[in-house]
XYZ file of C-alpha atoms in Angstrom:
674
model
C 102.521 99.579 125.245
C 105.973 101.174 125.466
C 107.538 98.277 123.545
C 104.881 98.558 120.806
C 105.462 102.289 120.477
C 109.225 101.794 120.308
C 108.772 99.209 117.524
C 106.487 101.558 115.557
C 108.882 104.494 115.951
C 111.850 102.354 114.928
C 109.981 101.079 111.866
C 108.921 104.593 110.851
C 112.424 106.016 111.252
C 113.954 103.123 109.290
C 111.348 103.417 106.530
C 111.922 107.180 106.145
C 115.701 106.673 105.940
C 115.422 103.855 103.402
C 112.960 105.733 101.181
C 115.209 108.840 101.182
C 118.208 106.726 100.163
C 116.337 104.859 97.399
C 114.722 108.033 96.088
C 118.165 109.650 95.956
C 119.425 106.665 93.938
C 116.308 106.927 91.741
C 115.230 103.417 92.668
C 111.645 102.391 93.499
C 110.897 102.707 97.255
C 109.302 99.224 97.368
C 112.778 97.757 96.845
C 113.878 99.730 99.877
C 111.062 98.284 101.935
C 112.073 94.767 100.916
C 115.724 95.383 101.862
C 114.607 96.995 105.156
C 112.535 93.929 106.025
C 115.477 91.621 105.275
C 117.868 93.640 107.465
C 115.684 94.267 110.527
C 113.764 90.982 110.426
C 114.001 88.238 113.050
C 116.109 86.082 110.696
C 118.823 88.780 110.320
C 119.497 91.494 112.922
C 116.325 90.657 114.863
C 115.418 94.318 115.443
C 111.713 93.782 114.634
C 109.509 90.887 115.816
C 107.537 88.986 113.184
C 104.070 89.159 114.780
C 100.603 88.168 113.458
C 99.452 91.752 114.110
C 102.011 93.168 111.672
C 100.962 90.636 109.025
C 97.284 91.525 109.516
C 98.058 95.214 109.087
C 100.275 94.545 106.070
C 97.474 92.597 104.387
C 95.563 95.861 104.107
C 98.385 97.065 101.873
C 97.544 94.291 99.438
C 93.864 95.265 99.684
C 94.552 98.839 98.623
C 96.992 97.710 95.912
C 94.317 95.519 94.339
C 91.814 98.352 94.756
C 94.138 100.619 92.734
C 94.479 97.930 90.045
C 90.683 97.762 89.856
C 90.528 101.537 89.425
C 92.907 101.258 86.458
C 90.698 98.595 84.822
C 89.347 100.123 81.638
C 87.308 98.170 79.102
C 88.032 100.613 76.231
C 91.755 100.337 76.978
C 91.566 96.539 76.936
C 89.667 96.619 73.632
C 92.202 99.009 72.064
C 95.144 96.805 73.156
C 93.376 93.450 72.901
C 95.911 91.923 70.512
C 98.807 92.582 72.891
C 96.922 92.062 76.178
C 95.064 88.852 75.245
C 97.651 87.702 72.748
C 101.207 88.331 73.888
C 100.260 88.849 77.567
C 98.030 85.791 77.797
C 100.577 83.536 76.075
C 103.367 84.724 78.374
C 101.409 84.013 81.565
C 99.843 80.810 80.211
C 103.178 79.291 79.109
C 104.818 80.227 82.417
C 102.019 78.566 84.410
C 102.062 75.467 82.161
C 105.865 75.283 82.477
C 105.576 75.427 86.263
C 102.800 72.866 86.445
C 104.331 70.301 84.099
C 108.114 70.709 84.306
C 109.090 72.240 87.653
C 107.906 69.158 89.645
C 110.396 67.102 87.603
C 113.354 69.267 88.735
C 112.288 70.460 92.215
C 110.716 68.862 95.298
C 107.217 70.031 94.341
C 103.917 68.514 93.287
C 101.937 69.960 90.443
C 100.054 72.337 92.766
C 103.276 73.925 93.979
C 104.530 74.054 90.389
C 101.373 75.857 89.271
C 101.765 78.414 92.056
C 105.464 78.899 91.290
C 104.765 79.260 87.574
C 102.168 81.942 88.277
C 104.550 83.701 90.673
C 107.431 83.782 88.185
C 105.130 84.994 85.389
C 104.625 88.325 87.152
C 106.710 91.485 86.527
C 106.684 94.763 88.450
C 104.276 97.267 86.950
C 105.505 99.989 89.322
C 109.196 99.604 88.378
C 108.749 99.142 84.621
C 106.236 101.956 84.073
C 108.342 104.409 86.101
C 111.542 103.538 84.227
C 109.870 103.724 80.804
C 108.286 107.055 81.696
C 111.694 108.444 82.750
C 113.152 107.313 79.431
C 110.165 108.657 77.414
C 109.495 105.156 76.066
C 105.904 104.533 77.197
C 104.593 105.552 73.756
C 107.336 103.781 71.794
C 106.391 100.546 69.956
C 108.118 98.274 72.461
C 106.808 100.394 75.373
C 103.183 99.909 74.348
C 103.684 96.153 74.116
C 105.320 96.025 77.547
C 102.360 97.917 79.032
C 99.966 95.451 77.355
C 101.777 92.449 78.872
C 101.802 94.103 82.318
C 98.078 94.777 82.022
C 97.326 91.082 81.466
C 99.642 90.083 84.314
C 97.653 92.368 86.642
C 94.400 90.786 85.466
C 95.812 87.262 85.842
C 96.367 87.881 89.549
C 92.581 87.739 90.113
C 92.037 84.051 89.145
C 95.313 83.107 90.858
C 94.063 84.709 94.083
C 91.046 82.403 93.850
C 93.078 79.276 93.020
C 95.878 79.535 95.609
C 93.721 78.939 98.745
C 91.889 76.140 96.900
C 95.155 74.453 95.903
C 96.181 74.219 99.548
C 93.456 71.618 100.226
C 94.145 67.899 100.144
C 94.411 66.362 96.709
C 91.395 64.111 97.261
C 88.998 67.057 97.560
C 90.951 69.399 95.317
C 88.686 69.253 92.260
C 85.605 69.807 94.385
C 87.262 72.657 96.300
C 88.408 74.431 93.139
C 84.980 73.959 91.564
C 83.227 75.437 94.605
C 85.699 78.332 94.789
C 85.246 79.192 91.112
C 81.446 78.910 91.373
C 81.374 81.224 94.406
C 83.702 83.666 92.691
C 81.564 83.701 89.539
C 78.383 84.220 91.581
C 79.822 87.005 93.755
C 81.500 88.795 90.850
C 78.363 88.575 88.692
C 76.130 89.992 91.415
C 78.534 92.803 92.265
C 79.469 93.807 88.728
C 76.009 93.438 87.121
C 73.839 94.786 89.925
C 76.350 96.916 91.806
C 77.107 99.708 89.323
C 73.887 101.713 89.679
C 73.735 101.589 93.504
C 77.466 102.486 93.634
C 76.991 105.560 91.424
C 73.880 106.672 93.308
C 75.552 106.267 96.683
C 78.665 108.223 95.608
C 76.422 110.998 94.226
C 74.670 111.204 97.591
C 77.966 111.376 99.504
C 79.515 113.911 97.089
C 76.560 116.300 97.534
C 77.518 116.705 101.214
C 80.667 118.566 100.028
C 82.840 117.009 102.767
C 86.292 115.700 101.884
C 86.610 113.639 105.093
C 83.183 112.055 104.473
C 84.239 111.200 100.935
C 87.454 109.485 102.133
C 85.573 107.613 104.862
C 83.124 106.393 102.213
C 85.960 105.127 99.984
C 87.454 103.216 102.924
C 84.030 101.785 103.782
C 83.398 100.573 100.223
C 86.884 99.084 99.834
C 87.041 97.265 103.141
C 83.357 96.339 103.059
C 83.587 94.512 99.737
C 86.879 92.934 100.834
C 85.113 91.591 103.920
C 82.212 90.349 101.796
C 84.433 88.251 99.513
C 86.387 86.935 102.516
C 83.121 85.899 104.172
C 82.261 83.826 101.077
C 85.567 81.966 101.295
C 87.457 84.110 98.806
C 90.300 86.567 99.431
C 90.255 90.130 100.763
C 92.220 91.304 97.726
C 89.547 90.036 95.315
C 86.826 92.146 96.953
C 89.061 95.225 96.869
C 89.689 94.636 93.157
C 85.939 94.506 92.490
C 85.420 97.700 94.509
C 87.979 99.457 92.319
C 86.319 98.174 89.152
C 82.905 99.472 90.272
C 84.242 102.919 91.154
C 86.255 103.120 87.922
C 82.956 103.334 86.016
C 81.925 106.474 87.918
C 83.039 110.095 87.474
C 84.746 109.969 90.889
C 87.513 107.641 89.777
C 90.408 110.121 89.749
C 89.405 111.778 93.018
C 89.209 108.375 94.688
C 92.608 107.438 93.284
C 94.207 110.554 94.806
C 92.497 110.047 98.169
C 93.446 106.403 98.520
C 97.074 106.731 97.449
C 98.531 107.662 100.863
C 96.843 104.652 102.541
C 97.968 102.369 99.749
C 101.593 103.455 99.709
C 102.091 103.354 103.479
C 100.385 100.011 104.044
C 101.934 98.469 100.943
C 105.321 99.529 102.228
C 104.588 97.667 105.464
C 103.547 94.632 103.424
C 106.914 94.522 101.654
C 108.717 94.973 104.948
C 106.941 91.862 106.289
C 107.826 89.978 103.092
C 111.478 90.901 103.518
C 111.322 89.681 107.116
C 110.521 86.191 105.826
C 113.951 85.907 104.192
C 116.449 83.895 106.256
C 119.910 85.164 105.380
C 121.625 82.204 107.055
C 119.638 79.727 104.964
C 120.360 81.793 101.848
C 124.098 81.861 102.648
C 124.120 78.086 102.999
C 122.433 77.698 99.588
C 123.967 80.711 97.862
C 124.837 78.703 94.765
C 121.210 77.656 94.395
C 120.115 81.273 94.812
C 122.415 82.421 92.012
C 121.302 79.533 89.813
C 117.648 80.350 90.468
C 118.210 84.040 89.721
C 119.972 83.352 86.429
C 117.389 80.754 85.436
C 114.463 83.115 86.140
C 115.936 86.070 84.268
C 117.290 84.131 81.280
C 114.289 81.825 80.759
C 111.781 84.623 81.178
C 113.670 86.998 78.852
C 114.040 84.293 76.153
C 110.352 83.265 76.420
C 109.050 86.837 76.120
C 111.517 87.723 73.356
C 110.447 84.666 71.309
C 106.751 85.467 71.823
C 107.323 89.124 70.904
C 109.141 87.991 67.756
C 106.154 85.793 66.808
C 103.960 88.921 67.065
C 105.891 90.662 64.288
C 108.646 92.402 66.260
C 112.283 92.302 65.286
C 114.631 90.238 67.447
C 116.098 93.468 68.793
C 112.691 94.800 69.908
C 111.701 91.383 71.260
C 114.861 91.106 73.327
C 114.328 94.589 74.778
C 110.780 93.633 75.773
C 112.100 90.416 77.325
C 114.856 92.154 79.303
C 112.467 94.807 80.596
C 110.066 92.118 81.896
C 112.595 89.435 82.947
C 112.399 90.173 86.689
C 109.746 89.073 89.208
C 107.176 91.662 90.347
C 105.376 92.680 93.525
C 102.341 90.502 92.779
C 104.563 87.439 93.156
C 104.945 88.310 96.820
C 101.194 88.961 97.057
C 100.510 85.429 95.793
C 103.054 83.858 98.116
C 101.454 85.688 101.055
C 98.049 84.129 100.386
C 96.665 81.595 102.941
C 97.964 78.128 102.142
C 100.741 79.249 99.796
C 103.396 78.281 102.329
C 102.108 74.708 102.422
C 102.545 74.281 98.673
C 106.264 75.131 98.645
C 108.661 73.563 101.153
C 110.501 76.017 103.486
C 113.921 74.840 102.275
C 112.864 75.703 98.693
C 111.029 78.913 99.641
C 114.157 80.685 100.926
C 116.253 80.452 97.723
C 113.186 81.398 95.659
C 112.459 84.464 97.834
C 116.102 85.512 97.616
C 116.197 85.093 93.820
C 112.948 87.047 93.434
C 114.253 89.864 95.628
C 117.551 90.028 93.714
C 115.727 90.081 90.371
C 113.671 93.090 91.518
C 116.835 94.869 92.680
C 118.422 94.178 89.290
C 115.306 95.256 87.325
C 116.083 99.043 87.120
C 119.571 98.314 85.846
C 118.379 95.769 83.270
C 115.829 98.263 81.959
C 118.332 101.115 81.921
C 120.940 99.143 79.943
C 118.618 96.920 77.870
C 119.303 99.016 74.768
C 123.079 98.641 75.178
C 122.739 94.885 75.800
C 120.653 94.449 72.643
C 123.029 96.584 70.602
C 126.036 94.490 71.606
C 124.208 91.151 71.433
C 122.495 91.353 68.053
C 124.659 92.461 65.125
C 121.534 93.183 63.089
C 120.594 95.885 65.593
C 123.655 97.865 64.517
C 122.388 97.787 60.937
C 118.875 98.841 61.990
C 120.222 101.738 64.042
C 122.512 102.772 61.202
C 119.588 102.714 58.775
C 117.448 104.785 61.176
C 120.191 107.391 61.619
C 120.863 107.400 57.863
C 117.217 108.130 57.103
C 117.209 111.026 59.584
C 120.441 112.421 58.058
C 119.019 112.206 54.536
C 115.857 114.106 55.530
C 117.798 116.766 57.460
C 120.428 117.312 54.747
C 118.481 120.196 53.199
C 118.326 122.106 56.490
C 120.903 124.655 57.571
C 120.853 127.262 60.362
C 117.643 125.577 61.500
C 116.028 124.952 64.876
C 116.038 121.387 66.206
C 112.794 120.666 68.095
C 112.956 117.753 70.534
C 109.427 116.520 71.055
C 106.589 117.250 68.643
C 103.585 117.302 70.955
C 101.286 120.311 71.320
C 104.085 122.680 72.404
C 106.437 121.515 69.654
C 103.762 121.891 66.974
C 102.813 125.398 68.136
C 106.480 126.390 68.064
C 106.818 124.938 64.552
C 103.867 127.028 63.312
C 105.440 130.234 64.633
C 108.809 129.356 63.111
C 107.063 128.775 59.784
C 105.437 132.203 59.991
C 108.894 133.740 60.506
C 110.364 131.671 57.629
C 112.750 129.918 60.029
C 113.547 126.282 59.208
C 113.005 123.611 61.858
C 113.588 119.885 62.123
C 111.675 117.921 64.785
C 112.313 114.599 66.557
C 109.612 112.567 68.281
C 108.888 108.997 69.421
C 105.154 108.767 68.752
C 104.721 106.880 65.455
C 101.092 107.947 64.912
C 101.854 111.596 65.549
C 104.863 111.496 63.236
C 102.906 109.813 60.432
C 100.097 112.354 60.581
C 102.402 115.391 60.875
C 104.697 114.187 58.074
C 101.664 113.652 55.830
C 100.742 117.299 56.458
C 104.200 118.385 55.351
C 105.848 118.979 58.719
C 109.576 118.297 59.049
C 109.354 115.644 61.788
C 110.952 112.168 61.984
C 111.127 109.303 64.452
C 114.191 109.574 66.677
C 115.296 109.582 70.297
C 116.719 113.043 70.988
C 118.701 111.652 73.926
C 120.982 109.714 71.563
C 124.161 111.337 70.279
C 123.995 109.913 66.770
C 120.373 110.951 66.298
C 121.140 114.572 67.214
C 124.086 114.641 64.830
C 121.927 113.178 62.048
C 119.281 115.849 62.732
C 121.884 118.485 61.838
C 122.877 119.566 65.329
C 126.283 120.784 64.138
C 124.549 123.097 61.606
C 121.675 124.150 63.851
C 120.962 127.676 64.971
C 119.217 126.694 68.201
C 117.574 123.734 69.900
C 114.304 123.611 71.849
C 113.272 120.822 74.217
C 109.467 120.872 74.368
C 108.707 117.904 76.657
C 108.577 118.681 80.380
C 110.362 115.541 81.638
C 113.407 116.986 83.388
C 115.424 113.753 83.450
C 114.976 113.286 79.698
C 115.934 116.934 79.157
C 119.117 116.401 81.147
C 120.021 113.484 78.863
C 119.626 115.700 75.812
C 121.601 118.536 77.388
C 124.460 116.176 78.227
C 124.803 115.278 74.558
C 124.581 118.905 73.441
C 127.186 119.996 75.986
C 129.612 117.433 74.507
C 128.821 118.256 70.863
C 127.837 121.961 70.679
C 128.491 123.812 73.931
C 127.895 127.125 72.117
C 124.381 126.205 70.899
C 121.494 128.187 72.503
C 119.046 125.742 74.114
C 115.573 126.543 75.453
C 114.025 123.941 77.752
C 110.428 123.534 78.845
C 109.750 122.314 82.360
C 106.638 121.894 84.511
C 107.711 123.967 87.523
C 110.762 125.541 89.185
C 112.059 122.287 90.730
C 114.757 121.517 88.138
C 115.533 124.990 86.811
C 118.976 125.248 88.441
C 119.977 121.712 87.381
C 118.856 122.350 83.799
C 120.708 125.638 83.599
C 123.831 124.038 85.088
C 123.560 121.300 82.439
C 123.717 123.881 79.661
C 120.214 125.275 79.099
C 120.294 128.870 77.930
C 116.744 129.409 79.216
C 114.269 127.285 81.152
C 110.581 128.097 80.706
C 108.464 126.941 83.650
C 104.789 126.373 82.784
C 103.709 127.179 86.336
C 105.318 130.635 86.168
C 103.777 131.518 82.802
C 100.375 130.320 84.004
C 100.661 132.380 87.183
C 101.605 135.496 85.178
C 98.549 135.153 82.947
C 96.355 134.450 85.996
C 97.686 137.524 87.798
C 97.337 139.786 84.765
C 93.676 138.829 84.180
C 92.909 139.178 87.877
C 94.516 142.661 88.065
C 92.616 143.880 84.991
C 89.313 142.607 86.411
C 90.112 144.522 89.612
C 90.431 147.738 87.661
C 94.215 148.100 87.402
C 95.094 149.926 84.148
C 96.141 147.627 81.334
C 99.401 149.559 80.823
C 100.432 149.015 84.457
C 99.562 145.298 84.301
C 101.633 144.825 81.164
C 104.582 146.661 82.756
C 104.444 144.379 85.798
C 104.324 141.246 83.628
C 107.187 142.589 81.479
C 109.288 143.388 84.548
C 108.756 139.901 85.970
C 109.644 138.226 82.709
C 112.697 140.455 82.221
C 114.051 139.584 85.649
C 113.374 135.869 85.093
C 114.281 135.281 81.441
C 117.717 136.514 80.389
C 116.854 136.070 76.715
C 113.983 138.584 76.953
C 116.035 141.425 78.453
C 115.569 144.477 76.212
C 112.764 142.951 74.186
C 110.043 144.674 76.208
C 111.783 148.064 76.638
C 109.744 151.099 75.664
C 106.179 152.125 76.398
C 104.332 150.500 73.505
C 100.997 151.382 75.079
C 101.794 155.081 75.566
C 100.016 158.024 73.963
C 102.763 158.581 71.446
C 103.893 156.261 68.719
C 106.103 153.439 70.032
C 109.750 153.810 69.104
C 110.908 150.589 67.414
C 114.181 149.490 68.864
C 116.728 147.344 67.022
C 116.244 143.598 67.565
C 118.288 142.188 70.444
C 119.167 138.570 70.955
C 121.213 136.176 73.033
C 124.410 134.762 71.553
C 126.955 132.245 72.885
C 130.628 132.719 72.049
C 132.868 129.653 72.480
C 136.386 130.645 73.612
C 138.729 128.569 71.470
C 142.507 128.092 71.705
C 144.368 131.284 70.856
C 141.473 133.659 71.541
C 142.600 137.175 72.520
C 140.372 137.265 75.615
C 142.031 134.281 77.387
C 143.580 135.449 80.646
C 141.769 138.805 80.644
C 138.954 139.903 82.954
C 135.537 141.132 81.824
C 136.455 144.588 83.139
C 139.530 144.658 80.876
C 137.511 143.555 77.870
C 134.942 146.344 78.474
C 132.262 144.659 76.370
C 129.697 147.065 77.767
C 131.260 149.837 75.688
C 130.185 147.887 72.587
C 126.534 147.810 73.683
C 126.359 144.186 74.856
C 125.657 142.626 78.225
C 127.425 139.487 79.458
C 124.454 137.402 80.538
C 126.366 134.331 81.767
C 129.558 132.324 81.503
C 129.410 128.528 81.279
C 132.581 126.769 82.417
C 133.105 122.997 82.831
C 129.372 122.451 82.456
C 128.463 124.939 85.220
C 126.624 128.138 84.342
C 127.409 131.381 86.217
C 124.698 133.985 85.486
C 125.590 137.687 85.690
C 129.354 137.082 86.262
C 131.460 139.601 88.214
C 133.670 142.154 86.433
C 136.836 140.457 87.779
C 135.973 137.095 86.190
C 138.956 135.866 84.136
C 138.190 134.280 80.745
C 139.620 130.804 80.239
C 139.991 128.524 77.236
C 136.834 126.441 76.716
C 134.500 129.015 78.332
C 131.172 129.825 76.703
C 130.454 133.552 77.082
C 126.743 134.339 76.652
C 126.239 137.928 75.446
C 123.063 139.898 74.841
C 122.643 142.798 72.407
C 121.975 143.823 68.842
C 123.503 142.006 65.878
C 126.098 144.717 65.276
C 127.078 144.895 68.951
C 127.346 141.102 69.185
C 129.564 141.026 66.095
C 131.925 143.619 67.606
C 131.960 141.760 70.948
C 132.791 138.434 69.245
C 135.723 140.115 67.456
C 137.026 141.448 70.751
C 136.659 138.029 72.434
C 138.109 135.888 69.612
C 140.430 138.093 67.569
C 143.718 136.277 66.992
C 142.167 132.805 67.448
C 143.907 130.151 65.380
C 141.336 127.442 65.925
C 138.747 129.130 63.688
C 140.654 130.667 60.746
C 138.881 133.411 58.901
C 136.491 134.218 61.745
C 137.974 137.597 62.574
C 138.014 138.530 58.900
C 134.366 137.599 58.535
C 133.402 139.526 61.641
C 135.325 142.629 60.572
C 132.513 143.281 58.123
C 130.119 143.649 61.090
C 132.388 145.898 63.166
C 130.939 149.386 63.629
C 132.864 152.233 62.096
């Protein structure tokens, strides 16, 4: 008992450490589990025994993974993407399986059964890695992103028949046809009964359980359904994973789908992590070292052949070679379902152990390389295909032509609901805007309505320049993806460090990082929602409206530097509200030769002019509310807040004598108060 507890504690501690490291590196945790299994396994350091009990527990990870895939199964989604899913996706998997069945036995010590299994294994890509990376890059809704998702969807569906075939292929060749026929007949019978006659009982049973209003009962019921159907399919000679997939499909047709998905996720992630640890433990580093050349050859062959195949198929579906190559590079690795297939009963007998080790090593290395291939696929395509340079140049040229008429405008990055609402308000104030977005359908409809929006990735330097960044008055990032916002801010910091930038984010998690990257203000949706929630609650409790508004104004004033002064005055008082002069935030870039270089804020006495120094940004780091003894340096961005006249006088005091911007002081003299 003590030894078992020590093993569990060691595994938990190692898993926590590995996940922390891989999360810090922004790599998928499942890669960490694979590496952990390789390192601590009996064929490396020997810190963890490879026992049947651990394999039995890890198999439940596969059960819950297939259950999650079943939950994602959506007939309307398949119908909407049928051309990609059953066209490009089916051809990719079908050609890979045919290649393995017919050609791999000619080059490797395999029969056709092992070749079929290996072809199916190599056809798979990692849904978890690809979807996460595309989401981080805001490319899920791009043309190539939608096609990648369609191919991944068919790969997930193709696992189901392969799960049925693999155990049948392990039988002797003499009875193979009969065995496969029986397996397919049993699968068709079980699936028909469950899917045709199981939907109504499943919905009724979940309604009964949900009316008990017990979260633990609901979770227990989900576990019962998942494991019960998995046991049923195993009892009929099929796999556990197939039954779990069917359970997910049945529940996906009910209104409890999303609740079930949230409840099952902890079980799935933990057990799936253990599954990948056990897969990593199968890798023999000594055998891999002896055949390292074969491992490298296998890795290169997998990545190159798969990328070329998918690129050629994508090209045949009307894509350019550049888009096809990006799709191929993003899917060129081997995914987690490959390990699921190799872990099926009988799979080990179809591939010889001396061949299995180089294949496992090549698969593992391809998954480790996948995030980097996806991250740099655009650069690879750009430097591989000369035509891509022309396409990019044409795209940027079209953006520049459309933005040429705009000056002192607002650049809007992202034209979703928030971006469109902002555009309407700017229109009402007669302020020009120019928007960038990556959703083709949205752009087409908005452009037809007369909105100034074009297709363009706001994280690219040349696109921002073409959108008139150097002439812009401000920039607003309306999507809440913090990593994508940081990419945009990095480009702005290099091109226009003086440009005011407002960034939208979901919560307070990334506020400091976004401000340090150059954001003038970060608007957190959670905070605004909580302010509205609190104000309505206080008014319903009888608190006077004037007091509620003052509290909301005070909170906003302390949080948002740009709103300081905007809410001053008692607009809800008995007397007529006194209209104050408009105040705004303004960034002053300290150029070479500026009079303020080497002087402290106290010496400059900008407060006498009626402005407040809100922040100083230096070397990319933002210092809000700087101290009076802060010395101004060349290259600083001094953010001041006040009226137009006061800002003009402050800019003269900060920059007077600057040689880098001739004529500035003369122009500002006109604004200087008498």
